Short mmCIF file of C-alpha atoms in Angstrom, two decimals:
data_model
loop_
_atom_site.label_atom_id
_atom_site.label_comp_id
_atom_site.label_asym_id
_atom_site.label_seq_id
_atom_site.Cartn_x
_atom_site.Cartn_y
_atom_site.Cartn_z
CA MET A 175 0.33 -0.25 0.39
CA ALA A 176 1.80 3.39 -1.41
CA GLU A 177 0.92 6.59 0.31
CA ILE A 178 -0.46 10.21 -1.12
CA ARG A 179 1.04 12.96 1.00
CA LEU A 180 -1.58 15.76 0.00
CA THR A 181 -0.56 19.92 0.54
CA LYS A 182 -3.57 22.13 1.33
CA VAL A 183 -2.89 25.87 1.75
CA GLU A 184 -4.87 27.08 4.21
CA GLN A 185 -4.22 30.66 6.13
CA GLY A 186 -0.46 30.70 5.36
CA GLN A 187 -0.60 27.17 7.32
CA THR A 188 0.71 23.74 5.23
CA LYS A 189 -1.48 20.46 6.28
CA ILE A 190 -0.32 16.86 5.70
CA ARG A 191 -1.94 14.18 5.71
CA ASN A 192 -1.46 10.33 4.40
CA VAL A 193 -4.40 8.79 2.78
CA PRO A 194 -2.90 5.08 1.35
CA ILE A 195 -3.94 3.88 -1.93
CA ALA A 196 -4.39 0.77 -4.60
CA VAL A 197 -0.91 -0.53 -6.86
CA THR A 198 -1.01 -2.90 -8.95
CA PRO A 199 1.69 -5.67 -9.01
CA GLU A 200 3.03 -3.50 -12.05
CA GLY A 201 3.99 -0.41 -9.21
CA PHE A 202 1.71 1.85 -10.49
CA TRP A 203 -1.57 3.45 -8.85
CA CYS A 204 -5.23 1.35 -10.30
CA CYS A 205 -8.17 2.60 -8.00
CA PRO A 206 -7.33 6.00 -5.41
CA SER A 207 -9.70 5.58 -2.79
CA PRO A 208 -12.47 7.82 -3.50
CA ASN A 209 -11.61 9.21 -0.07
CA VAL A 210 -8.74 10.44 -1.33
CA PHE A 211 -11.27 12.98 -3.62
CA GLN A 212 -14.04 13.60 -1.54
CA LYS A 213 -12.28 14.32 1.68
CA SER A 214 -10.41 17.34 -0.31
CA LEU A 215 -13.68 18.25 -2.22
CA LYS A 216 -15.17 19.04 1.32
CA THR A 217 -13.46 20.67 2.47
CA GLN A 218 -12.57 23.66 -0.30
CA ASN A 219 -14.80 25.71 0.12
CA PRO A 220 -15.40 27.25 3.80
CA LEU A 221 -18.34 29.13 2.26
CA ASN A 222 -20.95 26.17 2.81
CA LYS A 223 -19.84 25.60 6.85
CA PRO A 224 -20.32 28.14 9.50
CA LYS A 225 -16.98 30.41 9.39
CA SER A 226 -15.35 29.35 12.85
CA PRO A 227 -12.23 32.10 14.49
CA ILE A 228 -9.15 32.46 13.40
CA PRO A 229 -7.06 30.08 15.68
CA THR A 230 -4.52 31.10 17.70
CA THR A 231 -0.97 31.47 17.43
CA GLN A 232 -0.50 28.33 19.98
CA THR A 233 -3.35 26.32 18.33
CA SER A 234 -2.12 26.45 15.07
CA ALA A 235 1.63 25.62 16.06
CA HIS A 236 0.52 22.97 17.83
CA LYS A 237 -1.60 21.52 14.83
CA LYS A 238 1.68 22.07 12.89
CA GLN A 239 4.10 19.57 15.25
CA THR A 240 1.05 16.96 15.44
CA SER A 241 0.88 16.81 11.40
CA VAL A 242 4.33 16.76 10.73
CA THR A 243 5.20 13.13 13.54
CA GLU A 244 1.94 12.08 11.56
CA LYS A 245 3.85 11.93 8.34
CA ARG A 246 5.09 8.73 7.10
CA PRO A 247 8.69 7.97 6.39
CA ALA A 248 9.31 7.37 2.63
CA SER A 249 11.56 4.28 2.99
CA ALA A 250 7.26 2.33 4.25
CA ALA A 251 6.67 2.60 0.61
CA PRO A 252 7.26 -0.45 -1.56
CA LYS A 253 8.75 -1.27 -4.10
CA SER A 254 7.68 -0.11 -7.78
CA HIS A 255 8.43 -2.95 -10.94
CA GLU A 256 8.63 -2.40 -13.96
CA LYS A 257 5.66 -3.67 -17.31
CA ARG A 258 6.89 -3.11 -20.69
CA GLY A 259 10.17 -2.78 -19.79
CA VAL A 260 9.52 0.28 -18.80
CA SER A 261 9.99 1.71 -15.30
CA SER A 262 7.42 2.87 -13.19
CA ASP A 263 7.97 3.36 -9.06
CA THR A 264 5.55 3.93 -6.32
CA PRO A 265 3.27 7.11 -6.35
CA VAL A 266 4.87 9.24 -4.59
CA VAL A 267 2.92 12.75 -3.99
CA SER A 268 4.69 16.43 -3.56
CA ALA A 269 2.25 18.84 -4.57
CA SER A 270 1.57 21.93 -2.94
CA VAL A 271 -0.46 24.95 -4.41
CA PRO A 272 1.50 29.50 -3.25
CA ALA A 273 -2.00 30.33 -1.78
CA GLU A 274 -3.42 33.40 -3.30
CA ARG A 275 -3.17 37.21 -2.39
CA THR A 276 -6.14 38.60 -1.28
CA PRO A 277 -6.48 40.61 1.79
CA ARG A 278 -6.12 39.08 5.66
CA SER A 279 -9.59 40.41 6.45
CA LYS A 280 -10.87 38.71 3.74
CA THR A 281 -8.61 35.17 3.69
CA GLU A 282 -11.83 33.15 5.67
CA ASN A 283 -14.01 33.39 1.89
CA VAL A 284 -11.43 32.58 -0.58
CA PRO A 285 -11.88 29.22 -1.92
CA LYS A 286 -9.32 26.09 -0.76
CA LYS A 287 -6.55 24.77 -3.85
CA VAL A 288 -5.70 21.88 -3.56
CA SER A 289 -3.10 19.68 -5.64
CA ILE A 290 -2.58 15.90 -6.50
CA GLU A 291 -0.13 14.23 -7.72
CA PHE A 292 0.79 10.33 -8.62
CA GLY A 293 4.45 9.13 -9.67
CA GLU A 294 7.47 9.41 -9.70
CA PRO A 295 8.65 12.25 -11.71
CA GLY A 296 12.37 11.17 -11.86
CA THR A 297 10.73 7.47 -13.92
CA SER A 298 8.08 8.58 -16.04
CA ASP A 299 7.72 10.67 -19.44
CA LEU A 300 4.39 12.03 -19.72
CA ARG A 301 3.00 14.48 -17.13
CA VAL A 302 -0.64 14.62 -16.98
CA ILE A 303 -2.04 17.37 -14.74
CA MET A 304 -6.57 17.79 -15.23
CA LEU A 305 -8.00 20.48 -13.52
CA GLY A 306 -11.06 20.14 -12.46
CA LYS A 307 -13.82 22.29 -10.66
CA GLN A 308 -12.51 24.55 -7.87
CA GLY A 309 -8.82 24.94 -8.56
CA PHE A 310 -8.96 21.31 -8.18
CA THR A 311 -6.20 20.26 -10.14
CA VAL A 312 -4.39 16.70 -10.74
CA LYS A 313 -0.81 15.73 -12.33
CA LEU A 314 -0.46 12.04 -13.48
CA ASN A 315 3.68 11.36 -14.35
CA VAL A 316 3.03 8.15 -16.34
CA HIS A 317 4.40 6.62 -19.55
CA LYS A 318 3.72 7.87 -23.36
CA SER A 319 3.92 3.87 -24.28
CA ILE A 320 1.43 2.64 -22.00
CA LEU A 321 -1.02 5.76 -22.91
CA ILE A 322 -0.51 5.42 -26.59
CA GLU A 323 -0.89 1.94 -26.52
CA HIS A 324 -4.75 2.18 -24.70
CA SER A 325 -5.79 5.40 -25.38
CA SER A 326 -6.43 6.75 -28.74
CA PHE A 327 -7.24 10.26 -27.29
CA PHE A 328 -2.93 10.67 -25.52
CA ALA A 329 -1.91 9.14 -28.20
CA ASN A 330 -3.14 11.84 -30.69
CA LYS A 331 -2.15 14.38 -28.26
CA ILE A 332 1.42 12.65 -28.06
CA SER A 333 1.45 12.68 -31.92
CA GLU A 334 1.09 16.77 -31.14
CA GLN A 335 3.43 17.52 -28.66
CA GLN A 336 7.21 17.70 -29.60
CA PRO A 337 9.28 18.28 -26.29
CA VAL A 338 11.05 15.61 -25.09
CA PHE A 339 9.34 14.99 -21.21
CA PRO A 340 5.29 16.39 -23.15
CA CYS A 341 3.09 17.95 -20.91
CA ILE A 342 -0.52 17.05 -21.46
CA GLU A 343 -3.54 19.53 -19.68
CA ILE A 344 -6.95 18.65 -19.85
CA ASP A 345 -9.50 20.94 -18.11
CA ASP A 346 -12.59 21.70 -17.22
CA CYS A 347 -12.40 18.01 -16.52
CA GLU A 348 -16.16 16.98 -14.82
CA ASP A 349 -14.93 13.67 -13.06
CA VAL A 350 -11.58 13.64 -11.48
CA GLU A 351 -11.24 10.64 -9.34
CA ILE A 352 -13.32 9.27 -12.30
CA TYR A 353 -9.48 10.20 -14.79
CA VAL A 354 -7.17 9.51 -12.88
CA GLU A 355 -8.44 5.99 -12.23
CA THR A 356 -9.52 4.91 -15.74
CA ILE A 357 -5.45 5.95 -16.86
CA GLY A 358 -4.79 3.82 -13.83
CA LEU A 359 -6.61 1.05 -14.71
CA MET A 360 -4.99 1.46 -18.00
CA TYR A 361 -1.99 -0.21 -16.46
CA CYS A 362 -3.49 -3.06 -15.74
CA LYS A 363 -3.46 -6.52 -17.01
CA GLU A 364 -6.89 -8.13 -16.25
CA LEU A 365 -9.57 -5.01 -16.30
CA LYS A 366 -12.70 -7.09 -15.53
CA GLN A 367 -11.43 -8.23 -12.60
CA ARG A 368 -10.71 -4.62 -11.23
CA LEU A 369 -14.24 -3.57 -11.82
CA ILE A 370 -15.98 -6.94 -9.96
CA LYS A 371 -16.81 -5.12 -6.67
CA GLN A 372 -17.56 -1.95 -8.29
CA SER A 373 -20.72 -0.25 -7.59
CA VAL A 374 -22.63 -0.13 -11.51
CA SER A 375 -22.51 3.72 -11.04
CA ARG A 376 -19.05 4.10 -11.10
CA VAL A 377 -18.67 2.21 -13.97
CA LEU A 378 -21.00 3.66 -15.58
CA ARG A 379 -18.74 6.64 -15.52
CA ILE A 380 -15.72 5.22 -15.88
CA ILE A 381 -16.85 3.35 -19.36
CA LYS A 382 -17.51 7.76 -19.90
CA VAL A 383 -14.56 8.37 -19.57
CA ALA A 384 -13.14 5.52 -20.34
CA GLU A 385 -15.56 6.43 -24.44
CA GLN A 386 -13.50 10.04 -23.96
CA LEU A 387 -9.86 8.87 -23.59
CA GLY A 388 -10.97 5.45 -26.37
CA PHE A 389 -10.05 2.77 -24.22
CA LYS A 390 -11.46 1.29 -25.55
CA SER A 391 -10.55 -1.99 -24.10
CA CYS A 392 -11.32 -0.71 -21.07
CA MET A 393 -14.75 -0.50 -22.41
CA LEU A 394 -15.04 -3.25 -23.24
CA SER A 395 -14.44 -4.56 -19.67
CA CYS A 396 -17.37 -2.43 -18.35
CA LEU A 397 -19.70 -3.55 -21.42
CA GLU A 398 -18.55 -7.42 -19.35
CA TYR A 399 -18.96 -6.00 -16.64
CA LEU A 400 -22.43 -4.12 -16.68
CA GLU A 401 -23.83 -7.79 -19.02
CA ALA A 402 -23.61 -9.98 -15.96
CA VAL A 403 -24.43 -7.60 -13.16
CA PRO A 404 -27.92 -7.50 -11.64
CA TRP A 405 -30.06 -3.90 -12.49
CA VAL A 406 -30.97 -2.65 -8.83
CA GLY A 407 -33.93 -0.77 -9.57
CA GLU A 408 -36.04 1.71 -13.07
CA GLU A 409 -33.15 4.59 -12.81
CA GLU A 410 -30.06 2.22 -12.50
CA GLU A 411 -31.64 0.43 -15.59
CA GLU A 412 -32.12 3.74 -17.78
CA LYS A 413 -29.21 5.03 -17.00
CA VAL A 414 -27.49 1.66 -17.61
CA VAL A 415 -29.15 1.60 -21.34
CA SER A 416 -28.88 5.30 -21.80
CA SER A 417 -24.77 5.04 -22.14
CA VAL A 418 -24.56 2.00 -23.56
CA LEU A 419 -27.27 3.11 -26.66
CA ARG A 420 -24.31 6.25 -26.73
CA LEU A 421 -21.90 3.37 -27.31
CA GLN A 422 -23.34 2.29 -30.56
CA SER A 423 -21.66 5.31 -32.45
CA GLU A 424 -17.87 3.98 -31.34
CA GLY A 425 -18.93 0.66 -33.38
CA ILE A 426 -18.19 -1.22 -29.88
CA GLY A 427 -20.44 -4.19 -28.97
CA VAL A 428 -23.25 -3.46 -27.05
CA THR A 429 -25.86 -6.05 -28.25
CA PRO A 430 -25.48 -8.29 -25.08
CA VAL A 431 -26.60 -6.09 -22.87
CA LEU A 432 -28.75 -4.68 -24.97
CA LYS A 433 -30.72 -7.93 -25.59
CA ARG A 434 -31.31 -7.85 -21.28
CA VAL A 435 -34.28 -5.55 -22.34
CA SER A 436 -35.29 -6.00 -26.24
CA SER A 437 -35.79 -9.13 -28.38
CA ASP A 438 -34.84 -10.53 -31.45
CA ILE A 439 -38.29 -12.10 -31.47
CA SER A 440 -40.07 -12.03 -34.92
CA LYS A 441 -43.29 -12.85 -32.75
CA PRO A 442 -45.52 -9.64 -32.90
CA HIS A 443 -46.12 -8.47 -28.48
CA LYS A 444 -49.67 -8.90 -28.55
CA ASP A 445 -49.33 -12.64 -29.27
CA THR A 446 -47.42 -12.89 -26.68
CA PHE A 447 -50.23 -11.16 -24.81
CA SER A 448 -53.19 -13.15 -25.68
CA HIS A 449 -51.30 -15.69 -24.73
CA ILE A 450 -50.51 -13.84 -21.36
CA LEU A 451 -54.50 -13.09 -20.49
CA GLU A 452 -55.12 -16.80 -21.64
CA LEU A 453 -53.61 -18.35 -19.33
CA VAL A 454 -54.13 -15.78 -16.39
CA LEU A 455 -58.32 -16.86 -17.76
CA LYS A 456 -57.96 -20.18 -16.82
CA SER A 457 -55.24 -21.32 -13.46
CA ASN A 458 -57.76 -22.80 -11.50
CA GLU A 459 -55.25 -21.65 -8.09
CA GLU A 460 -56.85 -19.26 -6.95
CA ARG A 461 -54.26 -17.32 -4.82
CA GLY A 462 -51.35 -17.70 -8.07
CA ARG A 463 -54.60 -16.37 -10.42
CA ARG A 464 -55.61 -13.22 -7.81
CA GLU A 465 -51.84 -11.92 -7.79
CA MET A 466 -51.28 -11.98 -11.28
CA LYS A 467 -54.41 -10.59 -12.59
CA SER A 468 -52.98 -7.38 -9.96
CA ILE A 469 -49.74 -7.34 -11.67
CA VAL A 470 -50.81 -7.73 -15.17
CA LEU A 471 -53.33 -4.74 -14.03
CA LYS A 472 -50.79 -2.15 -12.08
CA LEU A 473 -48.58 -2.96 -14.88
CA LEU A 474 -51.24 -2.19 -17.53
CA ARG A 475 -52.18 0.87 -16.22
CA GLU A 476 -48.28 2.70 -16.23
CA LYS A 477 -48.48 3.65 -19.08
CA ASN A 478 -52.09 3.08 -20.30
CA CYS A 479 -51.60 1.12 -23.10
CA LEU A 480 -49.22 -1.59 -24.24
CA PRO A 481 -47.16 -0.58 -25.89
CA SER A 482 -48.17 1.19 -30.35
CA SER A 483 -44.76 -0.55 -31.54
CA SER A 484 -46.24 -3.66 -32.06
CA GLY A 485 -49.71 -2.34 -33.09
CA SER A 486 -52.51 -0.74 -32.85
CA VAL A 487 -54.30 0.25 -29.68
CA ASP A 488 -57.16 -1.38 -31.28
CA SER A 489 -56.02 -4.90 -31.03
CA TYR A 490 -54.93 -5.24 -28.41
CA ASN A 491 -58.26 -4.32 -27.62
CA GLU A 492 -59.80 -6.99 -29.45
CA ILE A 493 -57.69 -9.26 -27.71
CA ILE A 494 -59.42 -8.17 -24.40
CA TYR A 495 -63.25 -8.22 -26.18
CA GLY A 496 -62.43 -11.44 -27.85
CA SER A 497 -61.69 -12.77 -24.38
CA CYS A 498 -65.19 -11.69 -22.74
CA ARG A 499 -67.11 -12.70 -25.19
CA SER A 500 -65.32 -15.82 -25.11
CA CYS A 501 -65.90 -15.46 -20.37
CA LEU A 502 -70.42 -14.43 -21.18
CA ASP A 503 -71.51 -16.88 -23.52
CA SER A 504 -69.21 -19.80 -20.76
CA ILE A 505 -70.81 -17.88 -18.60
CA LEU A 506 -74.95 -17.88 -20.12
CA ILE A 507 -74.11 -21.92 -20.22
CA LEU A 508 -73.66 -22.25 -16.64
CA PHE A 509 -76.47 -20.44 -15.85
CA LYS A 510 -78.42 -22.35 -17.80
CA GLN A 511 -77.00 -25.44 -16.07
CA ALA A 512 -77.48 -24.32 -12.21
CA ALA A 513 -80.93 -23.07 -13.12
CA GLU A 514 -82.64 -26.85 -13.75
CA PRO A 515 -84.29 -28.30 -12.03
CA GLU A 516 -83.15 -31.61 -12.51
CA PHE A 517 -79.19 -29.91 -12.04
CA SER A 518 -77.34 -32.03 -9.30
CA ASN A 519 -73.97 -30.94 -9.18
CA LYS A 520 -73.90 -27.80 -8.72
CA GLU A 521 -70.24 -27.66 -7.06
CA PRO A 522 -68.04 -27.85 -9.06
CA VAL A 523 -70.71 -24.96 -11.87
CA VAL A 524 -70.70 -23.05 -9.02
CA LYS A 525 -66.64 -22.64 -8.74
CA GLN A 526 -66.82 -21.84 -12.49
CA MET A 527 -69.78 -19.55 -12.70
CA VAL A 528 -67.45 -17.24 -9.51
CA LEU A 529 -63.89 -18.17 -11.53
CA GLU A 530 -65.45 -16.30 -15.21
CA ALA A 531 -67.76 -13.31 -13.25
CA ASP A 532 -63.92 -12.15 -12.30
CA ASN A 533 -62.35 -12.79 -14.88
CA LEU A 534 -65.34 -10.05 -16.16
CA LEU A 535 -65.11 -7.68 -14.04
CA TRP A 536 -60.98 -8.40 -14.11
CA MET A 537 -60.72 -7.58 -17.97
CA LEU A 538 -64.01 -4.43 -17.35
CA GLU A 539 -60.28 -3.08 -15.18
CA ILE A 540 -58.66 -3.36 -17.64
CA LEU A 541 -60.72 -2.36 -21.18
CA THR A 542 -61.95 1.47 -18.23
CA ASP A 543 -58.22 1.98 -17.96
CA ARG A 544 -57.15 2.30 -21.61
CA GLN A 545 -60.90 4.36 -22.08
CA ALA A 546 -62.38 2.12 -24.28
CA ALA A 547 -64.83 -0.08 -21.77
CA ASP A 548 -67.99 1.65 -23.89
CA GLU A 549 -68.40 -1.80 -25.85
CA PHE A 550 -68.61 -3.91 -22.37
CA ALA A 551 -72.12 -2.08 -22.00
CA VAL A 552 -73.53 -3.19 -24.83
CA MET A 553 -72.45 -6.27 -24.37
CA TRP A 554 -73.54 -6.18 -21.06
CA GLY A 555 -76.77 -4.40 -20.97
CA SER A 556 -77.76 -7.12 -24.03
CA GLN A 557 -77.94 -10.19 -21.48
CA GLN A 558 -81.57 -10.14 -21.14
CA GLU A 559 -81.04 -14.50 -20.72
CA LEU A 560 -78.13 -14.07 -18.33
CA ALA A 561 -80.71 -11.12 -15.79
CA SER A 562 -83.25 -13.95 -16.92
CA LEU A 563 -81.86 -17.10 -15.48
CA HIS A 564 -80.35 -14.47 -12.97
CA THR A 565 -83.95 -14.72 -10.47
CA LYS A 566 -84.07 -18.39 -10.24
CA LEU A 567 -79.75 -19.42 -9.09
CA PRO A 568 -79.86 -18.32 -4.74
CA ILE A 569 -78.47 -15.38 -3.96
CA VAL A 570 -75.06 -17.36 -3.53
CA SER A 571 -74.15 -18.40 -6.19
CA ARG A 572 -75.30 -15.55 -8.12
CA HIS A 573 -74.05 -12.43 -7.22
CA HIS A 574 -69.92 -12.03 -8.63
CA VAL A 575 -72.15 -10.89 -11.44
CA SER A 576 -74.28 -7.93 -9.84
CA CYS A 577 -70.91 -6.66 -9.28
CA ILE A 578 -69.48 -6.90 -12.39
CA THR A 579 -73.11 -4.13 -13.06
CA ALA A 580 -72.48 -2.34 -10.02
CA ARG A 581 -68.20 -1.55 -11.58
CA LEU A 582 -70.64 -0.27 -14.86
CA PHE A 583 -72.59 1.53 -12.39
CA VAL A 584 -70.09 2.52 -11.04
CA GLY A 585 -67.64 4.07 -14.26
CA ILE A 586 -70.26 5.48 -15.67
CA GLY A 587 -71.33 7.96 -12.74
CA ARG A 588 -67.00 8.66 -12.43
CA GLY A 589 -67.23 8.86 -16.25
CA GLU A 590 -64.77 6.30 -17.64
CA LEU A 591 -67.30 5.50 -19.88
CA LEU A 592 -69.35 7.31 -21.80
CA PRO A 593 -72.29 5.01 -23.32
CA SER A 594 -74.67 6.32 -25.49
CA LYS A 595 -78.47 7.07 -23.93
CA ASP A 596 -79.81 3.67 -25.20
CA THR A 597 -77.33 1.99 -23.60
CA ARG A 598 -77.10 3.61 -20.67
CA ASN A 599 -81.09 2.99 -20.60
CA LEU A 600 -80.93 -0.62 -21.65
CA LEU A 601 -77.87 -1.30 -18.21
CA LEU A 602 -80.49 -0.04 -15.42
CA GLN A 603 -83.80 -1.38 -17.33
CA THR A 604 -82.17 -4.74 -17.66
CA TRP A 605 -79.51 -4.91 -14.77
CA LEU A 606 -80.51 -2.32 -11.45
CA GLN A 607 -82.77 -5.23 -10.76
CA PRO A 608 -81.38 -7.75 -9.91
CA LEU A 609 -78.67 -5.54 -8.65
CA ILE A 610 -80.86 -4.63 -5.61
CA ASN A 611 -82.03 -8.36 -5.31
CA ASP A 612 -78.09 -9.64 -4.72
CA TYR A 613 -77.20 -5.83 -2.87
CA SER A 614 -77.65 -6.88 0.91
CA TRP A 615 -75.79 -10.42 0.18
CA LEU A 616 -73.32 -7.42 -1.75
CA GLN A 617 -73.28 -5.39 1.54
CA HIS A 618 -71.96 -8.10 3.79
CA GLY A 619 -70.54 -11.61 1.71
CA CYS A 620 -67.79 -9.10 -0.76
CA ARG A 621 -65.53 -7.39 1.23
CA SER A 622 -64.77 -5.00 -1.31
CA PHE A 623 -68.38 -3.85 -2.07
CA ASP A 624 -68.35 -0.08 -1.51
CA ARG A 625 -71.75 1.03 -1.13
CA LYS A 626 -71.51 4.51 -1.11
CA VAL A 627 -69.55 4.86 -4.12
CA VAL A 628 -71.84 2.30 -5.72
CA GLU A 629 -75.04 3.88 -4.41
CA GLU A 630 -73.61 7.07 -6.49
CA GLY A 631 -72.28 5.58 -9.02
CA ILE A 632 -76.28 3.99 -9.77
CA GLY A 633 -77.64 7.66 -8.83
CA ARG A 634 -75.79 9.43 -11.45
CA THR A 635 -76.40 7.38 -13.76
CA ILE A 636 -80.16 7.49 -13.78
CA LEU A 637 -79.61 11.37 -13.85
CA THR A 638 -77.63 10.85 -16.96
CA LEU A 639 -81.37 10.21 -18.78
CA PRO A 640 -83.72 11.84 -19.80
CA LEU A 641 -86.08 13.22 -16.68
CA GLU A 642 -89.74 10.98 -18.09
CA GLU A 643 -87.02 8.23 -18.01
CA GLN A 644 -85.36 9.05 -14.54
CA GLN A 645 -88.81 9.26 -13.17
CA SER A 646 -89.80 5.92 -14.72
CA ILE A 647 -86.88 3.72 -12.70
CA LEU A 648 -86.66 6.39 -9.09
CA LEU A 649 -90.37 5.54 -8.87
CA SER A 650 -90.38 1.46 -9.58
CA TRP A 651 -86.78 2.04 -6.93
CA LEU A 652 -88.84 3.72 -3.92
CA GLY A 653 -91.20 1.22 -4.26
CA SER A 654 -88.29 -1.47 -3.62
CA PHE A 655 -86.70 0.87 -0.78
CA LEU A 656 -89.76 1.39 1.21
CA LYS A 657 -90.39 -2.08 1.67
CA ALA A 658 -85.82 -3.16 1.73
CA GLY A 659 -84.78 -0.32 2.98
CA ASP A 660 -82.25 -0.77 4.31
CA ASN A 661 -81.44 -4.33 1.66
CA CYS A 662 -82.24 -1.57 -1.37
CA PRO A 663 -79.99 0.54 -2.40
CA ASN A 664 -80.31 4.65 -1.40
CA LEU A 665 -80.46 7.27 -3.97
CA GLN A 666 -82.30 9.65 -2.29
CA ARG A 667 -80.13 12.16 -3.69
CA ALA A 668 -81.14 10.93 -6.60
CA PHE A 669 -84.45 11.33 -5.81
CA GLU A 670 -83.93 14.47 -4.41
CA VAL A 671 -82.18 16.59 -7.85
CA TRP A 672 -84.71 14.68 -9.39
CA TRP A 673 -87.55 16.04 -7.72
CA ARG A 674 -85.61 19.23 -7.80
CA ARG A 675 -85.47 18.95 -11.72
CA THR A 676 -89.46 17.56 -11.81
CA PHE A 677 -90.27 20.23 -8.94
CA VAL A 678 -88.51 23.21 -8.97
CA ARG A 679 -86.33 24.49 -11.72
CA PRO A 680 -89.75 25.17 -14.59
CA TYR A 681 -90.87 27.76 -12.36
CA ALA A 682 -88.18 29.07 -11.06
CA GLU A 683 -86.92 30.05 -14.43
CA SER A 684 -90.51 31.70 -14.84
CA GLY A 685 -89.40 34.24 -11.60
CA ASN A 686 -91.45 32.82 -8.69
CA SER A 687 -89.86 32.77 -5.88
CA ARG A 688 -92.02 29.85 -4.12
CA PRO A 689 -93.23 27.77 -7.29
CA LEU A 690 -94.07 24.96 -4.50
CA ASP A 691 -95.97 26.66 -2.40
CA HIS A 692 -98.09 28.00 -5.64
CA VAL A 693 -98.25 24.68 -6.86
CA MET A 694 -99.17 22.78 -4.17
CA THR A 695 -101.19 25.47 -2.27
CA PRO A 696 -104.80 25.67 -2.41
CA LYS A 697 -104.85 30.04 -3.23
CA VAL A 698 -107.37 31.56 -1.13
CA THR A 699 -109.46 34.17 -1.76
CA GLU A 700 -111.54 36.75 0.21
CA HIS A 701 -114.77 38.15 -1.04
#
């Protein structure tokens, strides 16, 4: 383990501390400790920290003496080795930047400057100086042969330099730490092994710098790492994909990495979706089916549609509607079987009825999210035969069908689907009474049933109809409500709106302030 001597100049005082760095077997640094840079950058600008009083002379002298005694002797550094016939000694830091000339009264507001130097100048034939942000400078004493062999950027720069000991300066270096590490990787034989313990975010920083330096072998090693390591979270995945896509123009083989997020299979996505839909709908395992329905619904909601690049949105909706028609045909056959008086083995039939009703309710949710449920309302409102069979079955077997009706009314009440007036009227005429018949069981037997939401949806659906049809439906409901009470949907709010529309508003428009008194109270005339 070698040492870096980090020199800071602050208010005329010199602070020296030793920081260990990793050194390759070839005798050059590979991955300097990030603390070297991070700790230095944190202490550069004192404007971000509360001002501390200027230390006294005794305190300053004590601190200086302490830091000097902590300095390790140069003889502790390990001996260097040679690579490709080029001498490379253990990195030694000898860096010092003079303090800027500023008035003493403003010394505490002057940003600190930090300079770090790697490598032994006596055995190097090239110096690379990187100027980072906020006065952060790194000087690298390196070897031309190594940089020319691995970096097209440095090869071009060195060819332009004529002096015996050239110096290459990189201004406005955004990521000095990674630049140092990437140049150090040029001295390593097994790049992939050096990346194993790195994080994905750090490797992405390395591959970006390697691209800028034209360090292709490093880019390939980084791609091998990214292809094999797990990506954690969508944000990290997006960063990897965007970084890899940027390398396509460099002629680097990025396909193995991108295969994780893209496919060359010619089979259309809609066929895959159809297969998934079929598997979920036909599953008889309750827990697995329930969880997968929840997952698929959640995934579809994230983008609110399936990929348009795979085909038109209508083709996916048609796949769903095909499954809906199949479920409707199946549930009608099952209702007919269960309604037969001589039919005895009802348990499997009832179980399948519940499954098909749950499938329809799930697909209705999908279509509603995709703003394509209007046709479902037409299909459901046209099931007069199914509605007529509804009363012939025990309520425990049939009430799952009423959940579909309730969901449609909620959707219409919220404006999630906009079926025509005739369809809305047909839905109410066909399915409102069966829903009322099952209402008591729905309240006590379905945990997901929300009475207030359903009642609001029914009421709003009724109020979308012409006034005469509102009256017919609400008067029919009133008879049921007066008999059943809490076992019937409470549509009092819709009833009040209809009442005002019928008895109040026409007269209010004519200017009468108390229309009901005028209509319903006898007028007494004195003679």
